Structures are given as C-alpha cells and as structure tokens.
Amino acid sequence: MTNIGFCSQIRGLRDTICGCCSKIIPCLSDPETRSSWGLKASLVMLHLLYVGVLFIFDKDLIQKTVNQPWYTAAYLFVLLATLAQYFITAGTSPGYVLDAMRVVNESHAAFRKTSDSKQSASSGDGSLTISVEGDQVGRTYSGSFSTPWTKMVMDMYPPGSSVRTWTCSHCNIVQPPRSKHCHDCDKCVLKFDHHCVWLGTCIGQDNHFRFWWYIFEENILCFWTVILYISYLRSDTLRAWWIDAIMILLLATLFMCTIFIFLLLIFHNYLILTNQTTFELVRKRRIPYLRGIPAKVFPFSKGICRNVREFCCTWGKHNMESVPPLEDLEERARPYTCSDVLCCRCC
C-alpha cells in the first residue's frame, strides 16, 4: 500500500509540473510537441556530452586551448554551427502542396482582376495563361477543370491520367508529381524525400538543401571529435582505468554514428546528382508513373551540373516538375557512345 501511495504521489507531482509548464508554454500541452522538443533537447545534450567529456578529462586539449585558442574556437564554432543548422532545418517548412496550390489559385484570381485583354480571351475559348512562382513557363488553363491548380497539375502527368488517381484521400487535393502525403505531418509535401524523426519534420523541396548542410556539418563535427578522442587515448598521460573505459565506450558509439552519418551524406549526394528522392528510390515500383522505367534511367535528371545548380539555387520555391514523355526516357536509356562522352551527355 505504501508503494502504491508513493507512486500516486509521484504521478500527481509529474502531472502538476506538466500542467504548470503547459500554462507557461502553451505549445507544450500537445504530447507530440513535447516529444519533439524532448528529442531535440536529447540531441543537444548528446552533443554536449561528447564535447564536455573531452574538456573534462583531456588535459592536453585544455593546454592546447591555452596555447592555441584558435583551435578550440574553431572546434566550438563547428559545434555551434551544427546545432544552429539543426534547429534551422527543423524549423523550415519542407514545402507543402497546399501552399503551392494557394499561390497558383491566388495568382489566377489576381490575373483575372488585372488583365482585361486576357479576360476577354478567356471568355471566348475558356482558356487563361498565368505564371506560377518557381515556373518560368506560362501555362494554359482550360475551363473544364474546377480550379487552375487541377488543370496545371494534370498537365504534368502523362496523357490520359485520371484526377482521382492523383487526388490525396486525406487532404482532398490533387498532388503534383514527386509529392506524397506524410502521415506524421498529416500534409502533402512537394518533392517528398522522407520524414526525419530526429528533426521532427519532413524533408522536401524547401528544406532538403538545409538538411544536406546539416549532415555535412555533422560529418565534420563527428570526424573532428573522433580524432580528438583517439588522440587522447594514444597520449601517454597517466589516468585511471575507468576514465579510459568511459572514453573507449564513447568513442565506439561515436564511431558508429560517424559511419552512419557519412554514408547518409554519400547517399544524399547520389540523390542530388541524379535528381532523385529517397521515396522514389525505395518505392519506385509503387509509383505508377515510374513503373516500367529502366533501372539506370533517372526520369527527372537534367544532367549532373543542372541537377546540382537547381538543388542549390531553387530551394524555397514552388518549382514543380512534369513527368517526362516516354520518348525522352527511351533516349536516355540508350548506351553511351564516344561522342556522348565528349559532349558530356551525363552533365
């Protein structure tokens, strides 16, 4: 009975503390939000743990900090930059289909109010030309569809595609190519890559560039920290055995994390060079417009140079891509010749 009463008091104290925190910070009243912030706090504490143990036990590093403060300052700068990039990426929208649809429909409405000449053309044949943010090519919108967004999106798919096939059953909006509904975020994401549990958000068109920078900085930080741990263990400094045991344990876990993050960076470099997403690569056979495409053909690739340029320069914009026609895919599937190599066909 005593144990039951004590557990009840602990639960009551916990509920009281959570209630007070929810009143002070209303967003913490949501369990998912608390879990997300708890995960972020754990990741920050994990970084501080590995760095803090170094400065506590490694006297050589402390001495180097005194003699060469720029070295430690550079290391701490990388640490702070990595954590800052983590929170920036976590707080950046991945690019939602609903926002892009709103831009298109608002642009269409503004066009109808300001362009008298095109309005008269529209009344004659039921068509209208507008420019969408992130799209340099004007499109013609037919009156047979309920909204300009629906007509624009359906023009991106192969002829004969059904609106019902590409309508999200959760959001009830037509999805452009390369988008997907995320059940964790409960929204459709443009150029959906994956839902990152550590960031608590999706990786999509608008934040994939920031995500790449985060894992790039994380790689530098992890490799640098591994070097510092190895340097400490190889030094001739006299120390207790339990200190070595702690450092070896931390080094082993850090080394495994470093290998994973390094492989993740290589994988995303491959995706960028070929203009693919993780979802498209893993679930290619489940995406109707990607079925039947040869394994070595990347349908949305525009060449290595242009893929990298668009990845670096078009983030944060609603830049949607059409499914390429079958003739283009067959052309890409043909083997490379000497002239193709000289003309840099892959670029």
XYZ file of C-alpha atoms in Angstrom:
347
model
C 0.000 0.000 0.000
C 2.882 2.338 0.797
C 4.462 1.778 -2.609
C 1.136 2.402 -4.366
C 0.655 5.645 -2.453
C 4.185 6.776 -3.219
C 3.721 6.061 -6.964
C 0.449 8.001 -6.918
C 2.206 10.973 -5.345
C 4.959 10.826 -7.990
C 2.374 10.741 -10.802
C 0.484 13.607 -9.203
C 3.686 15.667 -8.931
C 4.535 14.906 -12.549
C 1.069 15.945 -13.738
C 1.308 19.152 -11.698
C 4.679 20.039 -13.224
C 3.420 19.280 -16.745
C 0.338 21.386 -16.110
C 2.404 24.349 -14.917
C 4.727 24.049 -17.938
C 1.721 23.899 -20.262
C 0.355 27.128 -18.793
C 3.705 28.901 -19.128
C 4.414 27.469 -22.615
C 1.036 26.588 -24.219
C 2.618 24.645 -27.115
C 3.854 22.005 -24.642
C 0.254 20.963 -23.944
C 0.424 18.856 -27.126
C 2.037 15.429 -26.441
C 3.581 15.319 -29.933
C 5.138 18.752 -29.426
C 6.560 17.706 -26.057
C 8.009 14.575 -27.646
C 9.554 16.597 -30.480
C 11.153 19.126 -28.133
C 12.304 16.320 -25.843
C 14.045 14.672 -28.807
C 15.714 17.963 -29.754
C 16.875 18.506 -26.183
C 18.271 14.958 -26.077
C 20.239 15.507 -29.282
C 21.710 18.761 -27.953
C 22.650 17.078 -24.665
C 24.261 14.224 -26.616
C 26.496 16.700 -28.443
C 27.378 18.481 -25.212
C 28.146 15.151 -23.522
C 30.763 14.085 -26.060
C 32.363 17.531 -26.143
C 32.144 18.071 -22.379
C 33.837 14.769 -21.536
C 36.773 15.791 -23.721
C 37.277 19.087 -21.920
C 36.876 17.455 -18.508
C 39.363 14.589 -18.959
C 41.736 15.706 -21.728
C 44.319 17.950 -20.075
C 46.294 18.185 -23.331
C 43.261 19.714 -25.045
C 42.907 22.225 -22.218
C 46.586 23.114 -22.547
C 46.220 23.436 -26.317
C 43.268 25.754 -25.710
C 45.533 27.999 -23.627
C 48.402 27.949 -26.129
C 46.342 27.858 -29.344
C 42.909 29.307 -28.586
C 42.042 29.484 -32.286
C 41.996 25.656 -32.495
C 39.397 25.244 -29.760
C 37.498 28.290 -31.033
C 37.235 26.694 -34.485
C 36.028 23.402 -32.967
C 33.406 25.123 -30.835
C 32.331 27.195 -33.845
C 31.675 23.985 -35.811
C 29.691 22.633 -32.855
C 27.518 25.756 -32.583
C 27.075 25.978 -36.367
C 25.933 22.339 -36.483
C 23.397 22.817 -33.693
C 22.162 26.069 -35.267
C 21.735 24.356 -38.651
C 19.860 21.539 -36.931
C 17.273 23.898 -35.451
C 17.043 25.946 -38.659
C 16.365 22.804 -40.690
C 13.859 21.513 -38.144
C 12.004 24.840 -38.229
C 11.932 25.196 -42.036
C 8.856 24.122 -43.951
C 9.514 21.230 -46.355
C 7.186 22.812 -48.915
C 3.538 21.823 -48.693
C 1.280 21.152 -51.658
C -1.466 23.206 -50.029
C 0.761 26.319 -50.013
C 1.685 25.846 -53.677
C -1.978 25.396 -54.587
C -2.849 28.607 -52.766
C -0.163 30.500 -54.723
C -1.479 29.207 -58.055
C -5.126 29.959 -57.291
C -4.324 33.423 -55.907
C -2.198 34.213 -58.975
C -5.061 33.102 -61.185
C -7.546 35.271 -59.286
C -5.225 38.285 -59.424
C -4.726 37.776 -63.142
C -8.478 37.777 -63.794
C -8.814 41.087 -61.967
C -5.916 42.919 -63.622
C -5.759 41.632 -67.215
C -8.735 42.804 -69.258
C -7.389 41.633 -72.590
C -6.710 38.106 -71.389
C -10.038 38.016 -69.613
C -11.766 38.625 -72.915
C -9.724 35.823 -74.469
C -10.709 33.613 -71.591
C -14.392 34.301 -72.105
C -14.029 33.339 -75.761
C -12.372 29.935 -75.545
C -12.283 29.119 -71.832
C -8.501 29.372 -71.521
C -6.165 31.514 -69.436
C -2.383 31.933 -69.247
C -0.743 32.629 -65.870
C 2.741 32.386 -64.380
C 3.290 30.411 -61.190
C 6.068 31.176 -58.719
C 9.031 28.954 -59.479
C 7.816 28.207 -63.010
C 9.257 30.249 -65.864
C 6.910 28.838 -68.481
C 3.391 30.180 -68.900
C 0.649 27.562 -68.892
C -2.791 27.464 -70.477
C -5.685 26.616 -68.168
C -8.817 25.104 -69.548
C -12.258 25.731 -68.140
C -13.041 22.013 -67.998
C -11.367 21.732 -64.570
C -12.706 23.181 -61.332
C -9.524 25.094 -60.424
C -6.374 26.315 -62.222
C -4.330 24.151 -59.861
C -6.063 20.969 -61.018
C -5.501 21.781 -64.689
C -1.860 22.711 -64.144
C -1.096 19.546 -62.163
C -2.847 17.232 -64.607
C -0.797 18.742 -67.449
C 2.308 17.462 -65.630
C 1.181 13.840 -65.876
C 1.114 11.616 -68.977
C -1.968 11.996 -71.210
C -4.974 10.028 -70.070
C -4.212 10.310 -66.345
C -7.218 10.473 -64.037
C -7.715 13.245 -61.482
C -8.979 10.696 -58.998
C -5.704 8.735 -59.217
C -3.631 11.723 -58.077
C -6.058 13.169 -55.530
C -4.921 12.703 -51.927
C -7.563 10.870 -49.927
C -6.519 12.699 -46.741
C -6.046 16.309 -47.933
C -8.510 16.057 -50.853
C -6.165 17.996 -53.170
C -4.533 16.951 -56.439
C -0.880 16.037 -55.870
C 1.740 17.144 -58.423
C 4.414 14.620 -59.472
C 7.021 13.719 -56.826
C 4.775 14.764 -53.930
C 3.415 12.498 -51.203
C 1.181 12.678 -48.162
C 3.130 12.376 -44.910
C 1.079 10.628 -42.239
C 3.301 12.007 -39.458
C 2.833 15.636 -40.529
C -0.655 14.950 -41.972
C 0.155 17.095 -45.027
C 1.145 16.554 -48.645
C 4.789 17.505 -49.247
C 6.335 18.717 -52.508
C 9.207 16.535 -53.755
C 8.862 14.356 -50.668
C 12.130 12.715 -49.609
C 11.441 11.248 -46.160
C 10.149 12.109 -42.705
C 13.119 12.688 -40.393
C 12.365 11.558 -36.844
C 15.388 13.399 -35.405
C 14.288 16.693 -36.930
C 10.600 16.124 -36.279
C 9.665 17.256 -39.789
C 9.584 16.098 -43.397
C 12.437 16.610 -45.807
C 11.070 18.006 -49.042
C 11.671 20.560 -51.739
C 12.098 23.601 -49.491
C 14.386 22.177 -46.794
C 16.375 19.392 -48.499
C 19.196 21.875 -49.149
C 19.317 22.836 -45.466
C 19.185 19.158 -44.486
C 22.234 18.461 -46.683
C 24.144 21.273 -44.999
C 23.200 19.902 -41.570
C 24.506 16.381 -42.250
C 27.600 17.881 -43.922
C 28.397 19.940 -40.810
C 27.552 16.966 -38.605
C 30.118 14.908 -40.513
C 32.840 17.491 -39.933
C 31.994 17.680 -36.226
C 31.910 13.891 -35.777
C 35.184 13.266 -37.616
C 36.902 16.024 -35.655
C 35.590 14.657 -32.347
C 36.715 11.119 -33.239
C 40.228 12.443 -33.922
C 40.279 14.203 -30.541
C 39.166 11.022 -28.737
C 41.801 8.906 -30.497
C 44.485 11.486 -29.734
C 43.526 11.407 -26.064
C 43.623 7.590 -25.844
C 47.021 7.454 -27.607
C 48.594 10.020 -25.299
C 50.962 8.930 -22.518
C 49.105 10.788 -19.795
C 48.595 8.776 -16.595
C 44.912 8.324 -15.822
C 42.524 5.966 -14.044
C 41.307 2.851 -15.834
C 37.651 3.842 -15.559
C 38.362 7.043 -17.467
C 39.795 5.011 -20.350
C 36.754 2.705 -20.195
C 34.370 5.673 -20.486
C 36.352 7.203 -23.339
C 36.532 3.900 -25.269
C 32.784 3.362 -24.850
C 32.005 6.875 -26.045
C 34.448 6.527 -28.938
C 32.881 3.249 -30.064
C 29.356 4.708 -30.157
C 30.612 7.914 -31.766
C 32.477 5.961 -34.441
C 29.322 4.029 -35.392
C 27.322 7.264 -35.570
C 30.039 8.848 -37.707
C 29.985 5.968 -40.188
C 26.186 6.167 -40.429
C 26.165 9.941 -40.972
C 28.971 9.678 -43.533
C 27.052 7.034 -45.506
C 23.929 9.195 -45.249
C 25.832 12.123 -46.767
C 27.112 9.958 -49.638
C 23.590 8.644 -50.253
C 22.099 12.139 -50.456
C 24.948 13.264 -52.724
C 23.913 10.461 -55.074
C 20.274 11.572 -54.899
C 21.245 15.172 -55.694
C 23.454 14.230 -58.665
C 20.681 12.096 -60.177
C 17.744 14.309 -59.103
C 16.005 11.587 -57.135
C 14.383 11.354 -53.712
C 14.614 8.639 -51.094
C 10.932 7.828 -51.529
C 11.273 7.484 -55.310
C 14.332 5.262 -54.976
C 12.840 2.957 -52.339
C 9.229 2.822 -53.588
C 9.817 3.155 -57.325
C 7.636 0.163 -58.200
C 4.723 1.583 -56.199
C 4.656 4.929 -58.047
C 2.537 4.463 -61.206
C 4.363 6.936 -63.455
C 7.765 5.388 -62.570
C 6.797 1.803 -63.351
C 8.433 0.317 -66.397
C 11.319 2.802 -66.398
C 14.706 1.067 -66.725
C 16.736 0.867 -63.519
C 19.599 3.026 -64.830
C 17.351 5.796 -66.174
C 16.658 8.761 -63.893
C 13.464 10.334 -65.285
C 13.790 13.749 -63.623
C 17.539 14.164 -64.117
C 18.627 17.136 -66.232
C 22.336 16.329 -66.115
C 24.706 16.456 -63.162
C 25.570 20.143 -63.445
C 21.990 21.335 -63.772
C 20.795 18.976 -61.040
C 23.318 20.456 -58.604
C 22.566 24.022 -59.704
C 18.818 23.604 -59.265
C 19.265 21.890 -55.913
C 21.415 24.751 -54.631
C 19.520 27.665 -56.195
C 15.820 26.756 -56.330
C 15.195 25.704 -52.722
C 12.411 27.631 -51.038
C 10.477 27.926 -54.315
C 7.433 26.056 -55.592
C 9.275 24.500 -58.529
C 7.289 21.514 -59.796
C 8.478 19.097 -62.479
C 6.429 17.326 -65.130
C 6.718 13.618 -65.838
C 8.969 13.380 -68.931
C 7.451 11.805 -72.052
C 8.270 8.220 -72.947
C 10.343 9.300 -75.960
C 12.790 11.193 -73.718
C 13.128 8.226 -71.374
C 13.874 5.885 -74.274
C 16.539 8.321 -75.480
C 18.178 8.325 -72.047
C 18.123 4.517 -71.920
C 20.353 4.097 -74.980
C 24.001 3.170 -74.268
C 26.650 5.872 -74.142
C 28.892 6.339 -77.161
C 32.260 8.080 -77.520
C 30.554 11.173 -78.899
C 28.203 11.234 -75.897
C 31.209 11.216 -73.565
C 32.918 14.016 -75.487
C 29.696 16.063 -75.468
C 29.289 15.461 -71.700
C 25.893 13.841 -72.138
C 25.740 12.893 -68.458
C 26.242 16.541 -67.439
